PDB file of C-alpha atoms in Angstrom:
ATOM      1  CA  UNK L  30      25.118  14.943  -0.286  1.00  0.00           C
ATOM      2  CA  UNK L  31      26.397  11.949   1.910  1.00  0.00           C
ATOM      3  CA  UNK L  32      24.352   8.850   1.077  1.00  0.00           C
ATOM      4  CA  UNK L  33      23.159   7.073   4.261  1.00  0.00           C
ATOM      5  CA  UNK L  34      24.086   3.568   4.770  1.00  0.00           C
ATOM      6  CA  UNK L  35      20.893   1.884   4.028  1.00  0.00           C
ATOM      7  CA  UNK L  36      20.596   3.688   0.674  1.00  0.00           C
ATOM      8  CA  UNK L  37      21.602   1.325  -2.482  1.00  0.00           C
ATOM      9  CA  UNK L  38      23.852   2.473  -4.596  1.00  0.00           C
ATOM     10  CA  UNK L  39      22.769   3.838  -7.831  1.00  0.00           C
ATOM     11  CA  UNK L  40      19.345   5.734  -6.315  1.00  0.00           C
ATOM     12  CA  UNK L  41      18.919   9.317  -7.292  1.00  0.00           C
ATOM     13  CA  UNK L  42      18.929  11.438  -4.313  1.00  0.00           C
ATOM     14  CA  UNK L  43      17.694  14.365  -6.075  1.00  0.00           C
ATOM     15  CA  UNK L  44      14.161  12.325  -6.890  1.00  0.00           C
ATOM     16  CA  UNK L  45      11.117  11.899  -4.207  1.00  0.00           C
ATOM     17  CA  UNK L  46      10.062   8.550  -3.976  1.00  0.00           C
ATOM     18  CA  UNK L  47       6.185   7.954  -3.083  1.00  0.00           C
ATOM     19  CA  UNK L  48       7.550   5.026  -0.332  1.00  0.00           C
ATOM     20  CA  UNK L  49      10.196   7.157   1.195  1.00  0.00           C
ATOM     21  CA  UNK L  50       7.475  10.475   0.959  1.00  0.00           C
ATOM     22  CA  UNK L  51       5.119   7.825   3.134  1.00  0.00           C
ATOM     23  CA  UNK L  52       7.851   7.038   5.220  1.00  0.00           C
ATOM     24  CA  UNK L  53       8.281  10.958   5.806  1.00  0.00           C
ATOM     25  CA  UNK L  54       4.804  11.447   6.366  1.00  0.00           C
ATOM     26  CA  UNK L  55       4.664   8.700   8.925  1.00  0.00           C
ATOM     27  CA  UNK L  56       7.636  10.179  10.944  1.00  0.00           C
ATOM     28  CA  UNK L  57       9.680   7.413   9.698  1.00  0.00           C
ATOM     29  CA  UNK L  58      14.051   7.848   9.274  1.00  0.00           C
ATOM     30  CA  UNK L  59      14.506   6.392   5.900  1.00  0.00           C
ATOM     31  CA  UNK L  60      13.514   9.382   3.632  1.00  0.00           C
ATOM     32  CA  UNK L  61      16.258  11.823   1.660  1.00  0.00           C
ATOM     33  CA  UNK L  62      15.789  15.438   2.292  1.00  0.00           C
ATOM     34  CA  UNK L  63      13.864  15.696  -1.089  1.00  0.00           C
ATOM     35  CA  UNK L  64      11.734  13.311   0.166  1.00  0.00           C
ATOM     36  CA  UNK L  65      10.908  15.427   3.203  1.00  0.00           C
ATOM     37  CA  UNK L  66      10.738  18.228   1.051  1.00  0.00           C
ATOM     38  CA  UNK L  67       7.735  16.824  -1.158  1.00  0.00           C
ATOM     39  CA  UNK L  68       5.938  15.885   1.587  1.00  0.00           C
ATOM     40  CA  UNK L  69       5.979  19.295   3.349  1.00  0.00           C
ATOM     41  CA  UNK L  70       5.412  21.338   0.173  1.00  0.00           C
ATOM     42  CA  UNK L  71       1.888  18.458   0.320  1.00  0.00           C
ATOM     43  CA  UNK L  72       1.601  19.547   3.508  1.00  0.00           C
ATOM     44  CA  UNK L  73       1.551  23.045   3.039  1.00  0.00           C
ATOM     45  CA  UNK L  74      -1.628  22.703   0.198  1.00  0.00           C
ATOM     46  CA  UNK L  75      -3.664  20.186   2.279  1.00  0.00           C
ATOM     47  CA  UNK L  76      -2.624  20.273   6.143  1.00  0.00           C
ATOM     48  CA  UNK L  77      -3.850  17.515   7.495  1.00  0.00           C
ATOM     49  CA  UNK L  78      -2.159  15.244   4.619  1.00  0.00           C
ATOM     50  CA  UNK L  79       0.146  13.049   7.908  1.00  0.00           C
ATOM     51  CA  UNK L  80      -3.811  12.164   9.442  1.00  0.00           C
ATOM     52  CA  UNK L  81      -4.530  10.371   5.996  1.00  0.00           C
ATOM     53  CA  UNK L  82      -1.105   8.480   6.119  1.00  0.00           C
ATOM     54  CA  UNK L  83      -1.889   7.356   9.488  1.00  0.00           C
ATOM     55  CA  UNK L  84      -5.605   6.549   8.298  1.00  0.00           C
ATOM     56  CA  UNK L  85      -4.480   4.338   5.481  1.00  0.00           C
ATOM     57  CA  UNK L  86      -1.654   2.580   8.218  1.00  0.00           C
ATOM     58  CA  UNK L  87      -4.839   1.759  10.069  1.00  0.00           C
ATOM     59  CA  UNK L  88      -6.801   0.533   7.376  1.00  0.00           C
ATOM     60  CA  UNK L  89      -4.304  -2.166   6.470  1.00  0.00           C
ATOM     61  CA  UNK L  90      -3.696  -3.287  10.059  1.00  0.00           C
ATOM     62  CA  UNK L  91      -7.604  -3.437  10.228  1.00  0.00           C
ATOM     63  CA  UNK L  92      -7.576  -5.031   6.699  1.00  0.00           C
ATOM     64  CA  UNK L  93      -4.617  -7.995   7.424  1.00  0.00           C
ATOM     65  CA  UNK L  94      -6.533  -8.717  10.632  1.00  0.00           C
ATOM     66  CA  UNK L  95      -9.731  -9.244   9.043  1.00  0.00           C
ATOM     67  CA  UNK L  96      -7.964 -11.612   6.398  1.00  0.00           C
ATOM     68  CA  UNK L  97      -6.112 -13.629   9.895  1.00  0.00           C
ATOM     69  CA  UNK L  98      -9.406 -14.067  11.365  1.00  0.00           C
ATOM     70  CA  UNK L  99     -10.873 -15.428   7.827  1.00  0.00           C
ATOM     71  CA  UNK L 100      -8.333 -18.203   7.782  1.00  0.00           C
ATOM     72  CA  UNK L 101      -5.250 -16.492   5.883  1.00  0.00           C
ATOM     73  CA  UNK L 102      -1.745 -17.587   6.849  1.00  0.00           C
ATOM     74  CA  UNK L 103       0.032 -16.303   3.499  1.00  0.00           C
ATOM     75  CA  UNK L 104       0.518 -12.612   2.459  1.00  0.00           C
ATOM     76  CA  UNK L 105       1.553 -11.234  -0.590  1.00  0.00           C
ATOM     77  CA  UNK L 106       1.771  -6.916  -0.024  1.00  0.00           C
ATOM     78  CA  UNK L 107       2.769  -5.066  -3.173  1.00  0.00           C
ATOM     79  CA  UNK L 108       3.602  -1.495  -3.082  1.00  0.00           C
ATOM     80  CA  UNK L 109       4.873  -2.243   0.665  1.00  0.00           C
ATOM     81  CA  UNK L 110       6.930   0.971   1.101  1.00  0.00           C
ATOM     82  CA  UNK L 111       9.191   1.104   3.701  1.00  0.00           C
ATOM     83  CA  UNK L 112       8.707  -0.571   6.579  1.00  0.00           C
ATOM     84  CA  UNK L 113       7.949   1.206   9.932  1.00  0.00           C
ATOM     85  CA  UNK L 114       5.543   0.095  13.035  1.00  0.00           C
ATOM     86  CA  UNK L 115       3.030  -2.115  12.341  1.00  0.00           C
ATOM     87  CA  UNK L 116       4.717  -3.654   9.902  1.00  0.00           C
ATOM     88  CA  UNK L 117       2.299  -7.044   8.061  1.00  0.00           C
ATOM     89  CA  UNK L 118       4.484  -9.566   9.108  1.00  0.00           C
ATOM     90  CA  UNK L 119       5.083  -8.093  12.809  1.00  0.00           C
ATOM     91  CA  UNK L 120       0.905  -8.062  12.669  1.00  0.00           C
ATOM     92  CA  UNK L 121       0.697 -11.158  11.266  1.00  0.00           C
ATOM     93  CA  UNK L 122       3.184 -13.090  13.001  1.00  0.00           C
ATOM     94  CA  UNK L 123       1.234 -11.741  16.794  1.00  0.00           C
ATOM     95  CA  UNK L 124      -1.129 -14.629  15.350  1.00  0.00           C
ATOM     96  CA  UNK L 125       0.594 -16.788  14.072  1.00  0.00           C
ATOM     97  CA  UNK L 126       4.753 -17.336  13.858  1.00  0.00           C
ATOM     98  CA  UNK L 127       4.416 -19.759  11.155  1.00  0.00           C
ATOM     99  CA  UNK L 128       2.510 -17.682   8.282  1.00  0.00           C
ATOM    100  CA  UNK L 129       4.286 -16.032   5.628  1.00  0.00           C
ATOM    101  CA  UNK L 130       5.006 -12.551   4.561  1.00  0.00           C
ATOM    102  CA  UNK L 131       5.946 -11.102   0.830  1.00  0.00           C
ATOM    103  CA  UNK L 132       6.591  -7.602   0.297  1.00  0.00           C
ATOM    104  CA  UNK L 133       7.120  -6.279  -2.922  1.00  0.00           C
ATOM    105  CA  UNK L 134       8.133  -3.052  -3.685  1.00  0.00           C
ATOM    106  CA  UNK L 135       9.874  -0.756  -6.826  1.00  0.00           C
ATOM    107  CA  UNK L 136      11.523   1.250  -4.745  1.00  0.00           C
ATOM    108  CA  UNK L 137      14.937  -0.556  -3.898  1.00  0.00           C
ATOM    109  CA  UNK L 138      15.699   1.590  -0.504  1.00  0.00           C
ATOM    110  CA  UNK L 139      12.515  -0.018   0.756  1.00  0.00           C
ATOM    111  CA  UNK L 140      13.655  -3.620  -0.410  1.00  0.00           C
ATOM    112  CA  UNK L 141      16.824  -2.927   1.046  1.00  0.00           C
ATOM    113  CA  UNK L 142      15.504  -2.138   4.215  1.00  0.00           C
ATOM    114  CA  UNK L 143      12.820  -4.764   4.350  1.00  0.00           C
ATOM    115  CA  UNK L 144      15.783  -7.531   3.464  1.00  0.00           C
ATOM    116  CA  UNK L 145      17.840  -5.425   6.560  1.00  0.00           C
ATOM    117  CA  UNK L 146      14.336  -5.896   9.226  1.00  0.00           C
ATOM    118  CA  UNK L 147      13.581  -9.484   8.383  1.00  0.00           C
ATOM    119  CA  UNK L 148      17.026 -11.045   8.321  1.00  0.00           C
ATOM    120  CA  UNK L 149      16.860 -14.296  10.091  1.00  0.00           C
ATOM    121  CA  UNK L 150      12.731 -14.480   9.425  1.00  0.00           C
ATOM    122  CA  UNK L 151      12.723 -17.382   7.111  1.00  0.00           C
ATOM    123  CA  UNK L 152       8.703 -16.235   7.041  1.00  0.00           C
ATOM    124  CA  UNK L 153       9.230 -13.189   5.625  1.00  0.00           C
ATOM    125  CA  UNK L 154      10.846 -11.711   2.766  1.00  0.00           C
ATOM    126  CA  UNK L 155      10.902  -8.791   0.244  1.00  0.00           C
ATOM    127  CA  UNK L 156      11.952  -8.325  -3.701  1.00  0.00           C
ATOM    128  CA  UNK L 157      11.951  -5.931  -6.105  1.00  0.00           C
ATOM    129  CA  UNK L 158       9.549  -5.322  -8.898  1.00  0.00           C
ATOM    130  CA  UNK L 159       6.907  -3.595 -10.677  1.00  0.00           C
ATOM    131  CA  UNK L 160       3.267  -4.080 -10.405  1.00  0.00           C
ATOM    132  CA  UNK L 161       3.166  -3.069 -13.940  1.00  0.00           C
ATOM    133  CA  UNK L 162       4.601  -5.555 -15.030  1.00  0.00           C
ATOM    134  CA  UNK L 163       2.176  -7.947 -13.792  1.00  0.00           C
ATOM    135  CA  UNK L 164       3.951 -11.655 -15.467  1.00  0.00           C
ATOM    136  CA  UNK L 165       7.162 -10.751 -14.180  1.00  0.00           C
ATOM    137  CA  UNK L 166       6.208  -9.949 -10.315  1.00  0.00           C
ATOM    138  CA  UNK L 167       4.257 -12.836 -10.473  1.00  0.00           C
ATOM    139  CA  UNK L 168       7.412 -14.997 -11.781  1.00  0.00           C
ATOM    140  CA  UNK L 169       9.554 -13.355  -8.723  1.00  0.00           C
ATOM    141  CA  UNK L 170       7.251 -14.145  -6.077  1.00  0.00           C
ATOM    142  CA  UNK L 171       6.995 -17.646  -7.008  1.00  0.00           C
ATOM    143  CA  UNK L 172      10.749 -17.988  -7.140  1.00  0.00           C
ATOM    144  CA  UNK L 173      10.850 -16.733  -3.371  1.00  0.00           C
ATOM    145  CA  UNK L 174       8.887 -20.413  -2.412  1.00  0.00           C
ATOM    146  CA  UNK L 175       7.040 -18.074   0.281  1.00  0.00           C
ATOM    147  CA  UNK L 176       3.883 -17.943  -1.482  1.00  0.00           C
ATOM    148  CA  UNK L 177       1.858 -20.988  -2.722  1.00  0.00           C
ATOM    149  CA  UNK L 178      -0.714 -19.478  -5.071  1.00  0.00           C
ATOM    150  CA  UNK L 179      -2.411 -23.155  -5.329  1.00  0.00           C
ATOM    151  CA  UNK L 180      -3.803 -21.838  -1.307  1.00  0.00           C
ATOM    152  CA  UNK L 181      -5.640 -18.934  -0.615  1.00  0.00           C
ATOM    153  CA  UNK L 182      -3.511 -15.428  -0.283  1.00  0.00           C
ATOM    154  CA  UNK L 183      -4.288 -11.932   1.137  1.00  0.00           C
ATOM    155  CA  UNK L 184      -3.210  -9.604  -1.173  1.00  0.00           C
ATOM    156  CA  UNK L 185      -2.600  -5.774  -0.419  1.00  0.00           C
ATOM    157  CA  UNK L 186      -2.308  -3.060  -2.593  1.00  0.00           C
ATOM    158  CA  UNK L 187      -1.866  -0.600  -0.276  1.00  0.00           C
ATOM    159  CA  UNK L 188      -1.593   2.793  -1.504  1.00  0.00           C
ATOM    160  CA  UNK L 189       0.228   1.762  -4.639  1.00  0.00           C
ATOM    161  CA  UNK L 190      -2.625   1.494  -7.861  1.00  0.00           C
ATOM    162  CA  UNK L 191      -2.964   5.526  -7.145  1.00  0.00           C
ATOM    163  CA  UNK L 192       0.314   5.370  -9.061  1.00  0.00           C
ATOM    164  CA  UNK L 193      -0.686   3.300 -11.741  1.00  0.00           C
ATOM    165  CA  UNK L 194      -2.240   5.928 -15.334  1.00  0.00           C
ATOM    166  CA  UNK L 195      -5.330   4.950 -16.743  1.00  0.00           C
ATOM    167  CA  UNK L 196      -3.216   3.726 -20.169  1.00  0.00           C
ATOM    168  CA  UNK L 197      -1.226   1.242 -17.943  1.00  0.00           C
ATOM    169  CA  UNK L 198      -4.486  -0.703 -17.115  1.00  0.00           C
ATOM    170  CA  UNK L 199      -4.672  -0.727 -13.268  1.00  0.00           C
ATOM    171  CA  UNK L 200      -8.114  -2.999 -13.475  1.00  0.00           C
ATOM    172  CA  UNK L 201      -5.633  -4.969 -15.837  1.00  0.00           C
ATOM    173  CA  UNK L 202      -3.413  -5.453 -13.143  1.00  0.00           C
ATOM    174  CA  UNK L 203      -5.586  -6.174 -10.278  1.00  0.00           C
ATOM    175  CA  UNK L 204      -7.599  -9.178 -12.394  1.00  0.00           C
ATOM    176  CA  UNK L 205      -4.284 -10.709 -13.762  1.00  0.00           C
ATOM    177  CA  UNK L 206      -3.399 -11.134  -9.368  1.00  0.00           C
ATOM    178  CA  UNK L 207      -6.656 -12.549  -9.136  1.00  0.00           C
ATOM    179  CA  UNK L 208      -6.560 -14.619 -12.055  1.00  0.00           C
ATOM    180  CA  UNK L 209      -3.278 -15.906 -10.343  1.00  0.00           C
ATOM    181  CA  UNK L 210      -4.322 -16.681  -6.333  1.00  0.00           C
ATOM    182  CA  UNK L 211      -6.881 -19.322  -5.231  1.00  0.00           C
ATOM    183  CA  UNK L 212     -10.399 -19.281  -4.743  1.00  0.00           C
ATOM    184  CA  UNK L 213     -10.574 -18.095  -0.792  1.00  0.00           C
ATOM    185  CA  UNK L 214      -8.255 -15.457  -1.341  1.00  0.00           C
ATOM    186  CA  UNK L 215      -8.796 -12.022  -0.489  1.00  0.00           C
ATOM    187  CA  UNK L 216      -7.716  -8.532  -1.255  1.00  0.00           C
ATOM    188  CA  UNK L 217      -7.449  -4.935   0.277  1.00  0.00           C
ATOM    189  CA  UNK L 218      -7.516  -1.617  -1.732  1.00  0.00           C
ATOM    190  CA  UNK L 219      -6.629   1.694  -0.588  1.00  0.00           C
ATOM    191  CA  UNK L 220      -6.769   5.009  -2.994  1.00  0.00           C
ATOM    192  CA  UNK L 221      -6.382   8.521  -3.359  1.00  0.00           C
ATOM    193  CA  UNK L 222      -9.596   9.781  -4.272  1.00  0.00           C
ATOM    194  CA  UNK L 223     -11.169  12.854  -5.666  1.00  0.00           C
ATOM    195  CA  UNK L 224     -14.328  12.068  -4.560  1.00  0.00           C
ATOM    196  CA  UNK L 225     -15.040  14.361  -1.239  1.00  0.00           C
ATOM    197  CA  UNK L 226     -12.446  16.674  -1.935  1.00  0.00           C
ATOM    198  CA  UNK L 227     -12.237  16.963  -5.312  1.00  0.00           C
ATOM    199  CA  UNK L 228     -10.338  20.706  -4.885  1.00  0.00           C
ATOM    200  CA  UNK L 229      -7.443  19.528  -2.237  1.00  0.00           C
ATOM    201  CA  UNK L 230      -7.393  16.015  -4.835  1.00  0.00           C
ATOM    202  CA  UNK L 231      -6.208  18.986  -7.999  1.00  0.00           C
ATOM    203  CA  UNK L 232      -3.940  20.292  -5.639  1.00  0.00           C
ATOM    204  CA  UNK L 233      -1.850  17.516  -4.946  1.00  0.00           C
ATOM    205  CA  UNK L 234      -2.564  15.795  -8.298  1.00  0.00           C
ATOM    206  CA  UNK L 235      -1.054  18.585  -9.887  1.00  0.00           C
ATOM    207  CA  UNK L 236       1.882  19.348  -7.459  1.00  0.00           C
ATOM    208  CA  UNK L 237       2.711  15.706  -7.922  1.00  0.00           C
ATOM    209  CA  UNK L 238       3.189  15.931 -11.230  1.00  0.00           C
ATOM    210  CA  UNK L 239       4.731  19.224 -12.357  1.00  0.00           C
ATOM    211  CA  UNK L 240       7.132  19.717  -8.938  1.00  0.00           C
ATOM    212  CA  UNK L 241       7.804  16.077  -7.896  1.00  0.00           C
ATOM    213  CA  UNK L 242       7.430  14.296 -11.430  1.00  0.00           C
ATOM    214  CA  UNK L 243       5.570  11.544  -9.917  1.00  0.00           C
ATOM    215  CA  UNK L 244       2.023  10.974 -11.035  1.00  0.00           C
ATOM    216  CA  UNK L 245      -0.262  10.352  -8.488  1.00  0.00           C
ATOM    217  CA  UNK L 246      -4.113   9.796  -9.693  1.00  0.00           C
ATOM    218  CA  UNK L 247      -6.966  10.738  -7.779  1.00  0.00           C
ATOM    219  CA  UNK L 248      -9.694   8.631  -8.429  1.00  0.00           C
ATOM    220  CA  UNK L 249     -13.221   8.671  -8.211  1.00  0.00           C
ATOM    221  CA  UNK L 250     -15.206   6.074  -5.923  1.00  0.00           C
ATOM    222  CA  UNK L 251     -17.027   4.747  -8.880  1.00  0.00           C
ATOM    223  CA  UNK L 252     -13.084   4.437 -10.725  1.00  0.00           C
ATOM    224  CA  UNK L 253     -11.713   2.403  -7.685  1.00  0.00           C
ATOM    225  CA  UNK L 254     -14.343   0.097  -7.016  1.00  0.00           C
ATOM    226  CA  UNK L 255     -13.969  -0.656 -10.853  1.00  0.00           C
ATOM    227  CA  UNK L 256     -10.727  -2.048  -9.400  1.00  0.00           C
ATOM    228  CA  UNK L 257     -12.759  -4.841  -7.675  1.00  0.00           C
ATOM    229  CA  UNK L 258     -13.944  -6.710 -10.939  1.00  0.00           C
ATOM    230  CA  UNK L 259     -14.567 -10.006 -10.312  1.00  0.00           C
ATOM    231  CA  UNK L 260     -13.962  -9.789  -6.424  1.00  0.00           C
ATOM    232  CA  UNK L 261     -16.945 -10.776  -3.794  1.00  0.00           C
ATOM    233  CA  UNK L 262     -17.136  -7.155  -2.128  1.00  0.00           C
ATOM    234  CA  UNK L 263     -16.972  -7.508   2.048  1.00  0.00           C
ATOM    235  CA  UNK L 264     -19.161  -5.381   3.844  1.00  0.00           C
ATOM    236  CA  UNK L 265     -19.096  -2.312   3.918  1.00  0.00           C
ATOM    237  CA  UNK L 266     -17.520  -1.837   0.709  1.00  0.00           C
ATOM    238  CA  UNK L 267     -15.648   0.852  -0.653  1.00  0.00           C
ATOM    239  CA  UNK L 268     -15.831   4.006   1.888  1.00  0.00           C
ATOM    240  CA  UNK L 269     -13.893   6.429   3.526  1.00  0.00           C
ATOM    241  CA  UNK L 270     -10.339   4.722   5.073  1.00  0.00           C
ATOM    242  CA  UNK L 271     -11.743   5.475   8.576  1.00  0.00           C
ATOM    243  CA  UNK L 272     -15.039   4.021   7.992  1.00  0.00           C
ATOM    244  CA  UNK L 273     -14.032   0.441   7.154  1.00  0.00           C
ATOM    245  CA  UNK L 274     -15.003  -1.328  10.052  1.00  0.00           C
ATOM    246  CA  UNK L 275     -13.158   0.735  12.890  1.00  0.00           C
ATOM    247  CA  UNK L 276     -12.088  -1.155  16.217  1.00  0.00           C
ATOM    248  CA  UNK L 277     -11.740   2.067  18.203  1.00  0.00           C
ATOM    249  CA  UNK L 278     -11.404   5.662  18.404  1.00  0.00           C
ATOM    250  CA  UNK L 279      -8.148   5.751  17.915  1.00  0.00           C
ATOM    251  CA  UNK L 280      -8.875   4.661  14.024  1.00  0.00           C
ATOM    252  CA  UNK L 281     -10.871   7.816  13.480  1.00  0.00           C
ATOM    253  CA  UNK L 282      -7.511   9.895  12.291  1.00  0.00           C
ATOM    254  CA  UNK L 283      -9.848  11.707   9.624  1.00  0.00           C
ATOM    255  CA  UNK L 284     -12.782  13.311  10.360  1.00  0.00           C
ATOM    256  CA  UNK L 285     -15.976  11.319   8.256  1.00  0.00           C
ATOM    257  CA  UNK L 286     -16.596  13.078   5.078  1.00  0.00           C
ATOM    258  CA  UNK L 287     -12.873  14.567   4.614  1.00  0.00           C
ATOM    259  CA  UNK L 288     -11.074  11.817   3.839  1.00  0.00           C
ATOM    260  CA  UNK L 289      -8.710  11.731   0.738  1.00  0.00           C
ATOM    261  CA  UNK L 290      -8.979   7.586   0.469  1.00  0.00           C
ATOM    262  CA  UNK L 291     -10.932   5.011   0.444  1.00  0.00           C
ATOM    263  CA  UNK L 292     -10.564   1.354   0.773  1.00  0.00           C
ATOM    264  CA  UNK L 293     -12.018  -2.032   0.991  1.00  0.00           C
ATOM    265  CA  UNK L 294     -11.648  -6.009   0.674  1.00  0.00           C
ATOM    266  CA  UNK L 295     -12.975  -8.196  -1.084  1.00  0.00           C
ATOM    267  CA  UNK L 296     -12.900 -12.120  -1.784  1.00  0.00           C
ATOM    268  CA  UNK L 297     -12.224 -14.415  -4.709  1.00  0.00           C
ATOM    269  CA  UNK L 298     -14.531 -17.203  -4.584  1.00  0.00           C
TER     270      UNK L 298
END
């Protein structure tokens, strides 16, 4: 198999990647066939799998503009993926040219291509690390100079804690990021969930791990707004990825009641 230009060397081909399976999901270019192939096979169990990536792309365009309008001008978006339309720091910078951008990802195709999109953007950049290993992504990003935790930050984890097992401490994870930004921060949430679906969530849960040796956890609602320890909930809470405050119709990609996440924000004060 040729490797395409923007892939790094030393990534294995033959392994999906939750990013680039996102990123094939979303119609996006920078996916390997076995990529594709993981996200069809999802496809095939739960058809309508592409209107929940497009839900959750709404909900963090909804989510980064609610942050702008609170007074945010410094984003820190772990689990980015790989960038396509709509990108945070293409929202964020419609505002305001002089705010900052982070992206973080494990996946070194999608820090590659971030790097590749923001060249030149000296308000915007992208590293590599693990969300797991909460001390060390916290040393990066303060190496980068783009983020000043002593001022309030938006955080996003986007689609990325559904990745994180129960014995790796995701509510670990979220409080040590919160222990680290400023009072006035925020933060946005988005997760799998088994709650309204509970027999399409086994489906994929267990396709995910036994075909694409991932590990993707659905979640209950009661499990992810654990997640939100310590935050000041905004309302409406934790609900369906279509229901959090929707601008328009064209937000409404899942039908009420069907939806496979939910999200929400919340505020450290």
């Amino acid at each position: 198999m040729d490797r395409p230009t923007w892939a790094p060397e030393g990534v294995d081909m033959q392994k999906p990647s939750p990013a680039r399976m996102y990123d094939a999901l979303l119609g996006g270019s920078h996916n390997f066939a076995v990529d594709r192939m993981a996200a069809e096979m999802g496809i095939k169990l739960v058809p309508d799998l592409p209107r929940l990536a497009l839900s959750n792309r709404a909900f963090l365009r909804r989510a980064v503009r609610f942050m702008l309008d609170a007074g945010i001008r410094q984003f820190l978006d772990i689990g980015s993926g790989i960038p396509t339309a709509g990108n945070v720091h293409e929202i964020v910078h419609e505002l305001d040219p002089e705010a900052r951008v982070l992206y973080v990802d494990i996946d070194p195709v999608a820090v590659v291509h971030s790097r590749t999109i923001l060249a030149g953007n000296d308000r915007a950049g992208a590293i590599e690390a693990d969300l797991r290993k909460s001390d060390d992504l916290l040393a990066a990003v303060r190496e980068t100079g783009l983020i000043d935790f002593d001022e309030p930050v938006g955080l996003l984890l986007i689609a990325v804690l559904h990745l994180v097992a129960d014995d790796e401490d995701p509510v670990g994870k979220v409080a040590a990021l919160r222990e680290a930004v400023a009072p006035g921060s925020f933060i946005a949430i988005s997760h799998l969930t088994s709650e309204l679906r509970p027999e399409d969530a086994g489906k994929l849960g267990e396709q995910s791990a036994t075909v694409n040796k991932i590990g993707i956890i659905f979640r209950s609602k009661d499990q992810i707004v654990e997640l939100f320890q310590g935050w000041d909930s905004v309302e409406p809470g934790v609900v369906e990825l279509p229901l959090w405050r929707p601008e328009s119709q064209r937000d409404q990609h899942e039908q009420p009641g069907r939806s496979l996440g939910l999200g929400g924000v919340a505020r450290k004060v």
